PDB file of C-alpha atoms and ligand atoms in Angstrom:
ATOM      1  CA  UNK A   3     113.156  96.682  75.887  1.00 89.00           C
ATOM      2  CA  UNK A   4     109.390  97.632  76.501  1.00 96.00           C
ATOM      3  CA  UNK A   5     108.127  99.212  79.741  1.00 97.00           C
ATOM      4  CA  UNK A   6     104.414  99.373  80.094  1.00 98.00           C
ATOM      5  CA  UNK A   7     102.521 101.215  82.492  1.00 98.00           C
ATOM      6  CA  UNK A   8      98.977 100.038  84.054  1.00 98.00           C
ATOM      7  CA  UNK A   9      96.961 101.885  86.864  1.00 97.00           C
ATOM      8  CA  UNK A  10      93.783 103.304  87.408  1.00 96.00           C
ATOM      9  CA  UNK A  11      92.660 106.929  85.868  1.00 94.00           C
ATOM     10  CA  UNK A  12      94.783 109.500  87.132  1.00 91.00           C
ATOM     11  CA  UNK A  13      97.322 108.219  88.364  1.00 94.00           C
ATOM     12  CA  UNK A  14      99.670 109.764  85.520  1.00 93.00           C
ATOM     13  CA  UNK A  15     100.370 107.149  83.289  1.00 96.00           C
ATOM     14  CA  UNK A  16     100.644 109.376  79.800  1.00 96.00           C
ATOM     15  CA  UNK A  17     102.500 112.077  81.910  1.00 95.00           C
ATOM     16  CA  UNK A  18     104.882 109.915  83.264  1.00 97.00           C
ATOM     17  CA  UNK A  19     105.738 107.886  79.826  1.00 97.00           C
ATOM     18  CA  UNK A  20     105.882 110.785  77.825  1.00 97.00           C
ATOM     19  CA  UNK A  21     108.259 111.880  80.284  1.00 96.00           C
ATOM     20  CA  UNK A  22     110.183 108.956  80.713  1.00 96.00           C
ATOM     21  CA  UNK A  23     110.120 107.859  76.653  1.00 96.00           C
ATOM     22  CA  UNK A  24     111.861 111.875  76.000  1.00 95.00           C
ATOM     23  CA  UNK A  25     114.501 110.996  78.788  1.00 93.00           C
ATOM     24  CA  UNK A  26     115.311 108.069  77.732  1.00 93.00           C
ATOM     25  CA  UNK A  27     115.470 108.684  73.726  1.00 93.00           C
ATOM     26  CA  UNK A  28     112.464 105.849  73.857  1.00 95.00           C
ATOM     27  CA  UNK A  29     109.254 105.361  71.478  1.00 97.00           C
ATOM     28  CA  UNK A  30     105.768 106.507  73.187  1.00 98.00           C
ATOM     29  CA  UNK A  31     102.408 104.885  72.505  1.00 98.00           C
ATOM     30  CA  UNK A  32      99.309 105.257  74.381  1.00 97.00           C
ATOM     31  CA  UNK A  33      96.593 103.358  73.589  1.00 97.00           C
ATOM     32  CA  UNK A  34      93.799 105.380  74.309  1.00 96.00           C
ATOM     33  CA  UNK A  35      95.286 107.992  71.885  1.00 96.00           C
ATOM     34  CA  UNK A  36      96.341 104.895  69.479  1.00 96.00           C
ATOM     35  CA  UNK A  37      92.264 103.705  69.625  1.00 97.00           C
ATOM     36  CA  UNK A  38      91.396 107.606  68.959  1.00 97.00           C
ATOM     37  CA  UNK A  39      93.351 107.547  65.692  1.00 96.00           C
ATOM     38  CA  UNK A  40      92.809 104.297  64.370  1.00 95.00           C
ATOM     39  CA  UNK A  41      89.219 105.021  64.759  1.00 95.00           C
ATOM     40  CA  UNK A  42      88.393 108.641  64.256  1.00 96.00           C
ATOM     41  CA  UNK A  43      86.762 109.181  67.506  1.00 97.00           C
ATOM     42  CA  UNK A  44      87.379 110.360  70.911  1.00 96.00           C
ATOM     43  CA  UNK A  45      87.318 107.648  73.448  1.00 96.00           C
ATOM     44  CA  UNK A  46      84.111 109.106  75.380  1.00 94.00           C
ATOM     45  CA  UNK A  47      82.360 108.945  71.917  1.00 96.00           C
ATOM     46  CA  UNK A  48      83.476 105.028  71.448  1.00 97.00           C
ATOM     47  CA  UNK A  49      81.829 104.821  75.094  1.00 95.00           C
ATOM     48  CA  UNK A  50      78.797 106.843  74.224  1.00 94.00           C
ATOM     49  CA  UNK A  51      78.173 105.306  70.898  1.00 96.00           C
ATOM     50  CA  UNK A  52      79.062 101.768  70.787  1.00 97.00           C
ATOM     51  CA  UNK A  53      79.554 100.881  74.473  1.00 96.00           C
ATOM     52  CA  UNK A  54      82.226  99.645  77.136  1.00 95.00           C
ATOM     53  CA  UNK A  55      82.156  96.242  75.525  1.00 97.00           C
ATOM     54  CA  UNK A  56      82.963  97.437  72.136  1.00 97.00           C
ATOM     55  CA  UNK A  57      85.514  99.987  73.546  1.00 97.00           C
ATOM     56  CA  UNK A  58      87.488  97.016  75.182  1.00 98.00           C
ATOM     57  CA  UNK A  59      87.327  94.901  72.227  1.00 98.00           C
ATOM     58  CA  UNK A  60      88.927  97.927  70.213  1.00 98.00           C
ATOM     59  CA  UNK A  61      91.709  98.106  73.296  1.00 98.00           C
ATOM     60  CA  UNK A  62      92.432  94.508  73.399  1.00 97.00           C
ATOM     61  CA  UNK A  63      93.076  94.587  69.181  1.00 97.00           C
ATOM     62  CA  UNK A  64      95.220  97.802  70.097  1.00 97.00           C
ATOM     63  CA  UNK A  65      97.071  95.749  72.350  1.00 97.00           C
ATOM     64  CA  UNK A  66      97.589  93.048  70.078  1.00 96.00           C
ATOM     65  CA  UNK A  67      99.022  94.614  67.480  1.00 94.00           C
ATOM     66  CA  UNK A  68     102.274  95.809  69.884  1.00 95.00           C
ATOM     67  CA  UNK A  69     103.845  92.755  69.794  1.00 93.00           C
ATOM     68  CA  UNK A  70     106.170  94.852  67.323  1.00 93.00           C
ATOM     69  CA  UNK A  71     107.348  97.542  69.459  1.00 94.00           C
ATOM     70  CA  UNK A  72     110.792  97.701  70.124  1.00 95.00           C
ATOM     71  CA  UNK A  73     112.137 100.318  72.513  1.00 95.00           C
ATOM     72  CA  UNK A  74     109.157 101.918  73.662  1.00 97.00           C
ATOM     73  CA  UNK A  75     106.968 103.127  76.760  1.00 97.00           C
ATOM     74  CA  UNK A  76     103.512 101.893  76.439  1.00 98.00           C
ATOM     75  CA  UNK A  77     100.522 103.448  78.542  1.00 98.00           C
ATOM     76  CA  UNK A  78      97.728 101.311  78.475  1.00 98.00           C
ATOM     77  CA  UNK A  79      94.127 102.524  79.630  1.00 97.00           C
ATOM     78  CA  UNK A  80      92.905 101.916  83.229  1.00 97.00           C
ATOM     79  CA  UNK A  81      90.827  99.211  82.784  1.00 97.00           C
ATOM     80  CA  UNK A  82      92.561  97.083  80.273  1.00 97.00           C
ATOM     81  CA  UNK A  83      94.578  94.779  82.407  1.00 98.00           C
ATOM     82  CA  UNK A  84      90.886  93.719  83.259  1.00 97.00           C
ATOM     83  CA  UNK A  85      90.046  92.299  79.840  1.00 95.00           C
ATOM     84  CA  UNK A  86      90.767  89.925  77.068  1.00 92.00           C
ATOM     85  CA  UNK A  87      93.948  88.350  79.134  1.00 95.00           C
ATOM     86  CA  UNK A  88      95.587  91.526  78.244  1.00 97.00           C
ATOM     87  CA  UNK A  89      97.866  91.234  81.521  1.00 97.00           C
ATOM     88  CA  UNK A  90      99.144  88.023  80.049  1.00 96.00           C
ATOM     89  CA  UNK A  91      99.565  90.103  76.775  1.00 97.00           C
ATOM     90  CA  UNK A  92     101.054  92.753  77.913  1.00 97.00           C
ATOM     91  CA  UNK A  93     103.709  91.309  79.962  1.00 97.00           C
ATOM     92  CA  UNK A  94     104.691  88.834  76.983  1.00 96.00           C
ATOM     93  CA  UNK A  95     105.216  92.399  75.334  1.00 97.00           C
ATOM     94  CA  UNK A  96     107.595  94.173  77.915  1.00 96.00           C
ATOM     95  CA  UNK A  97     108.157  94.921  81.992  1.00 96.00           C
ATOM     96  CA  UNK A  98     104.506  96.108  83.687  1.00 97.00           C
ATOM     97  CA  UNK A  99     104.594  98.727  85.666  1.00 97.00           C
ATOM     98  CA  UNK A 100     102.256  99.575  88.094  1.00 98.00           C
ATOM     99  CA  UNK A 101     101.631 103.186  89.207  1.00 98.00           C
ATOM    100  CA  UNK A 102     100.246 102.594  92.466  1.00 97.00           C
ATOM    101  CA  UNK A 103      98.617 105.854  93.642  1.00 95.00           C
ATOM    102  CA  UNK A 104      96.713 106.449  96.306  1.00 93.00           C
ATOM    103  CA  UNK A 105      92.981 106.713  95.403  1.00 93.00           C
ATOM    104  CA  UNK A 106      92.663 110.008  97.544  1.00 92.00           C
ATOM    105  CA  UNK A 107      95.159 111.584  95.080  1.00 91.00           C
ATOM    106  CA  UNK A 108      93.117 109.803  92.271  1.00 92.00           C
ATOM    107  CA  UNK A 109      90.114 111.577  93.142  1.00 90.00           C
ATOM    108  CA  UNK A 110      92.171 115.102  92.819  1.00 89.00           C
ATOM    109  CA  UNK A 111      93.664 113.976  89.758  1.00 89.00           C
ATOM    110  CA  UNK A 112      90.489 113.122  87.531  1.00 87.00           C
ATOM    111  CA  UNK A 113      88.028 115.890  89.452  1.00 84.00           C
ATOM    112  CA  UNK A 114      86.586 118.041  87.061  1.00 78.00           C
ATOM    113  CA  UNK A 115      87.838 115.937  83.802  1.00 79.00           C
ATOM    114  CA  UNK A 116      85.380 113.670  82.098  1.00 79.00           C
ATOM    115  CA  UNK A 117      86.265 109.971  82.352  1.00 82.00           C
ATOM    116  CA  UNK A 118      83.084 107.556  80.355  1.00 83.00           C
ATOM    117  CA  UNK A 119      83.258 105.304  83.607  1.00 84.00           C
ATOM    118  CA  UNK A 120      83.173 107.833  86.011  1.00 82.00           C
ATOM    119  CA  UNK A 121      81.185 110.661  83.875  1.00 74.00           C
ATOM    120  CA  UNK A 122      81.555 114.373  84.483  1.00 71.00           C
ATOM    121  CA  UNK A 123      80.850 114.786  88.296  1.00 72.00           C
ATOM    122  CA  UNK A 124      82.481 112.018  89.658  1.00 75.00           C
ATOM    123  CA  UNK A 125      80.849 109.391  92.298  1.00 83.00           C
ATOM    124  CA  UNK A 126      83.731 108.835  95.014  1.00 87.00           C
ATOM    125  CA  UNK A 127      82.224 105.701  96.265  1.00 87.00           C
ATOM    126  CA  UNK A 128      81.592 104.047  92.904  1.00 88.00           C
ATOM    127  CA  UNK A 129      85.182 105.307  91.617  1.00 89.00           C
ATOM    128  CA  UNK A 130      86.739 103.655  95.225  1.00 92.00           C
ATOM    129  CA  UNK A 131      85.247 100.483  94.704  1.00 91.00           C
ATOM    130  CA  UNK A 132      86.160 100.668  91.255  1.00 93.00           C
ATOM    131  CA  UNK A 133      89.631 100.739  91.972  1.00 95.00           C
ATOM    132  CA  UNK A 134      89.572  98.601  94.438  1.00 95.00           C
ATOM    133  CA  UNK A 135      87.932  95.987  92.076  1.00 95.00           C
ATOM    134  CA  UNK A 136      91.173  96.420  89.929  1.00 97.00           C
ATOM    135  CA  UNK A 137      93.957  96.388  92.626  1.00 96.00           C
ATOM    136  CA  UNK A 138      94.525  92.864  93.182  1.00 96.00           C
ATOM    137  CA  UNK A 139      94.878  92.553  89.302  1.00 97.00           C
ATOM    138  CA  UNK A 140      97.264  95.392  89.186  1.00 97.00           C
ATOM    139  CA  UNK A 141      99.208  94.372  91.868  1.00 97.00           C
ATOM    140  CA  UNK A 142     100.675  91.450  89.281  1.00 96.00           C
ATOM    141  CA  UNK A 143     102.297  93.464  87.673  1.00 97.00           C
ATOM    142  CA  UNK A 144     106.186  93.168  87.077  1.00 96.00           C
ATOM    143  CA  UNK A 145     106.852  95.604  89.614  1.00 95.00           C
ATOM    144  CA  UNK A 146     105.134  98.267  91.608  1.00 97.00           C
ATOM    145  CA  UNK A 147     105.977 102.069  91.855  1.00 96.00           C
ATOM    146  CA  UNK A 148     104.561 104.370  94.810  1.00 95.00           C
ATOM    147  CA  UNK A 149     103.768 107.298  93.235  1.00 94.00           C
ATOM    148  CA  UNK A 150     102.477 108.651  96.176  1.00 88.00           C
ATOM    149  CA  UNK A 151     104.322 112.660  97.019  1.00 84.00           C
ATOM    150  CA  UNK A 152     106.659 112.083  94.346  1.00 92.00           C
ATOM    151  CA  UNK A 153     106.984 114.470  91.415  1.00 93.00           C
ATOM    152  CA  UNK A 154     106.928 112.831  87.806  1.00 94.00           C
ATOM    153  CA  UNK A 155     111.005 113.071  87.911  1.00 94.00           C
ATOM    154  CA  UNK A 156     110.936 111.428  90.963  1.00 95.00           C
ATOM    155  CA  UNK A 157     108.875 108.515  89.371  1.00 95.00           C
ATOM    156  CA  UNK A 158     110.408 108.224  86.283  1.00 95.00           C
ATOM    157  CA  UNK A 159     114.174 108.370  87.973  1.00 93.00           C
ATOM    158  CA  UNK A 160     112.722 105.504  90.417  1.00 94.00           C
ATOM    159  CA  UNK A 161     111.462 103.594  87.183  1.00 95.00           C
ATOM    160  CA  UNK A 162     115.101 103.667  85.414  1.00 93.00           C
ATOM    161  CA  UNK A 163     116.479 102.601  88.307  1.00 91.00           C
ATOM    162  CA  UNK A 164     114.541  99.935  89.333  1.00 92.00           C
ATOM    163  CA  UNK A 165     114.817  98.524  85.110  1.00 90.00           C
ATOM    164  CA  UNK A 166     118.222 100.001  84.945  1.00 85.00           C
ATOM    165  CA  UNK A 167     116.788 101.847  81.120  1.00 74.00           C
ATOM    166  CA  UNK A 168     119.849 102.318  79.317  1.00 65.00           C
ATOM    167  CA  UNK A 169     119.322 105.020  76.903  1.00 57.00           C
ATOM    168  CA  UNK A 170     119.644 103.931  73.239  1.00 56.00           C
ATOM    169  CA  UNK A 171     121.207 107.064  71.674  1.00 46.00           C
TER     170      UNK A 171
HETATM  171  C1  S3P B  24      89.302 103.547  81.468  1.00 57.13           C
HETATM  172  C2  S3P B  24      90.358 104.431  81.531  1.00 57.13           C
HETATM  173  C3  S3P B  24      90.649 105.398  80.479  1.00 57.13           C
HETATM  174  C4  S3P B  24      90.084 104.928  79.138  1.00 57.13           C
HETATM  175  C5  S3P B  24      88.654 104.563  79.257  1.00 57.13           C
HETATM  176  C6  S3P B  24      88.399 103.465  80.291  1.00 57.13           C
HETATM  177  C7  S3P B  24      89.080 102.607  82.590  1.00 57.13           C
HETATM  178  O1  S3P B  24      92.057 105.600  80.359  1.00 57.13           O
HETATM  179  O2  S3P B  24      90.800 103.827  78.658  1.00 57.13           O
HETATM  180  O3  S3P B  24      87.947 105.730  79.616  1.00 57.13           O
HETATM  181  O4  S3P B  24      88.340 101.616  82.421  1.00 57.13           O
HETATM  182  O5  S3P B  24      89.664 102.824  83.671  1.00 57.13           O
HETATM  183  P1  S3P B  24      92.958 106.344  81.468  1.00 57.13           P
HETATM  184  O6  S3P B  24      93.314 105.341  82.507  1.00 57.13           O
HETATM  185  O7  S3P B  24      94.149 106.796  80.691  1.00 57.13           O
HETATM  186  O8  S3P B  24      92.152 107.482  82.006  1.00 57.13           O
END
């Protein structure tokens, strides 16, 4: 079994599936860090040099080629599930997850990091109606999470029960 985990910038989606991969004796693959390695680049440099639309040509071949995972957590970037039919990929793939946090707790999370759509001091208004141009999308998912308050045991416990993840020792 695959889980994959979608939602906007911030809201915890390496955290959590490291976390919940080493708990559960599953595979982790993120594919921001999966694009960084395949390409020798950070992903602000992709963004900087070649553009969004290149970047999300270089996620959507990342996302093809995990049709071969077996057993593993995937985080996939923020904006991904708004490309390339990846939703339709991705849930051909494994269970999506959504990681539905509030975008008041997004805005603590990603302050003072650099994010290429958001840039270095970040623009509340345009990174609210960013998110809001995602949430109907993200709300397909297979199932949603509240991640709202809850620590990332709590989330990850709420995630294996909802899936019922049966450790494969
Ligand atoms: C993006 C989110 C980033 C990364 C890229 C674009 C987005 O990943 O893929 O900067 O469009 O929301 P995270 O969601 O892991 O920050």
């Amino acid at each position: 079994m695959n889980l994959i985990l979608i939602g906007f910038m911030g809201a915890g989606k390496t955290t959590i599936g490291k976390y919940l991969a080493s708990e559960n004796h599953m595979n982790f693959i993120d594919t921001d860090e999966l694009i960084e390695q395949n390409n020798s680049m950070l992903i602000k440099d992709i963004f900087k040099n070649y553009g969004e639309e290149y970047f999300r040509k270089l996620e959507s071949e990342a996302i093809d080629k995990l049709v071969y995972a077996e057993n593993t957590i995937i985080s996939v970037g923020g904006g991904a599930v708004m490309f390339h039919n990846n939703m339709e990929k991705l849930r051909n793939i494994g269970c999506v997850i959504f990681l539905n946090t509030p975008i008041e707790q997004i805005f603590n999370n990603i302050k003072g990091s650099f994010r290429p759509l958001v840039g270095h001091s970040m623009d509340k208004e345009k990174t609210k109606s960013l998110y809001e141009s995602r949430l109907s999308t993200y709300m397909k998912a297979d199932i949603v999470v509240n991640t709202d308050n809850l620590s990332i045991a709590e989330i990850s416990k709420t995630i294996t029960e909802i899936v019922g993840v049966k450790p494969n020792l």
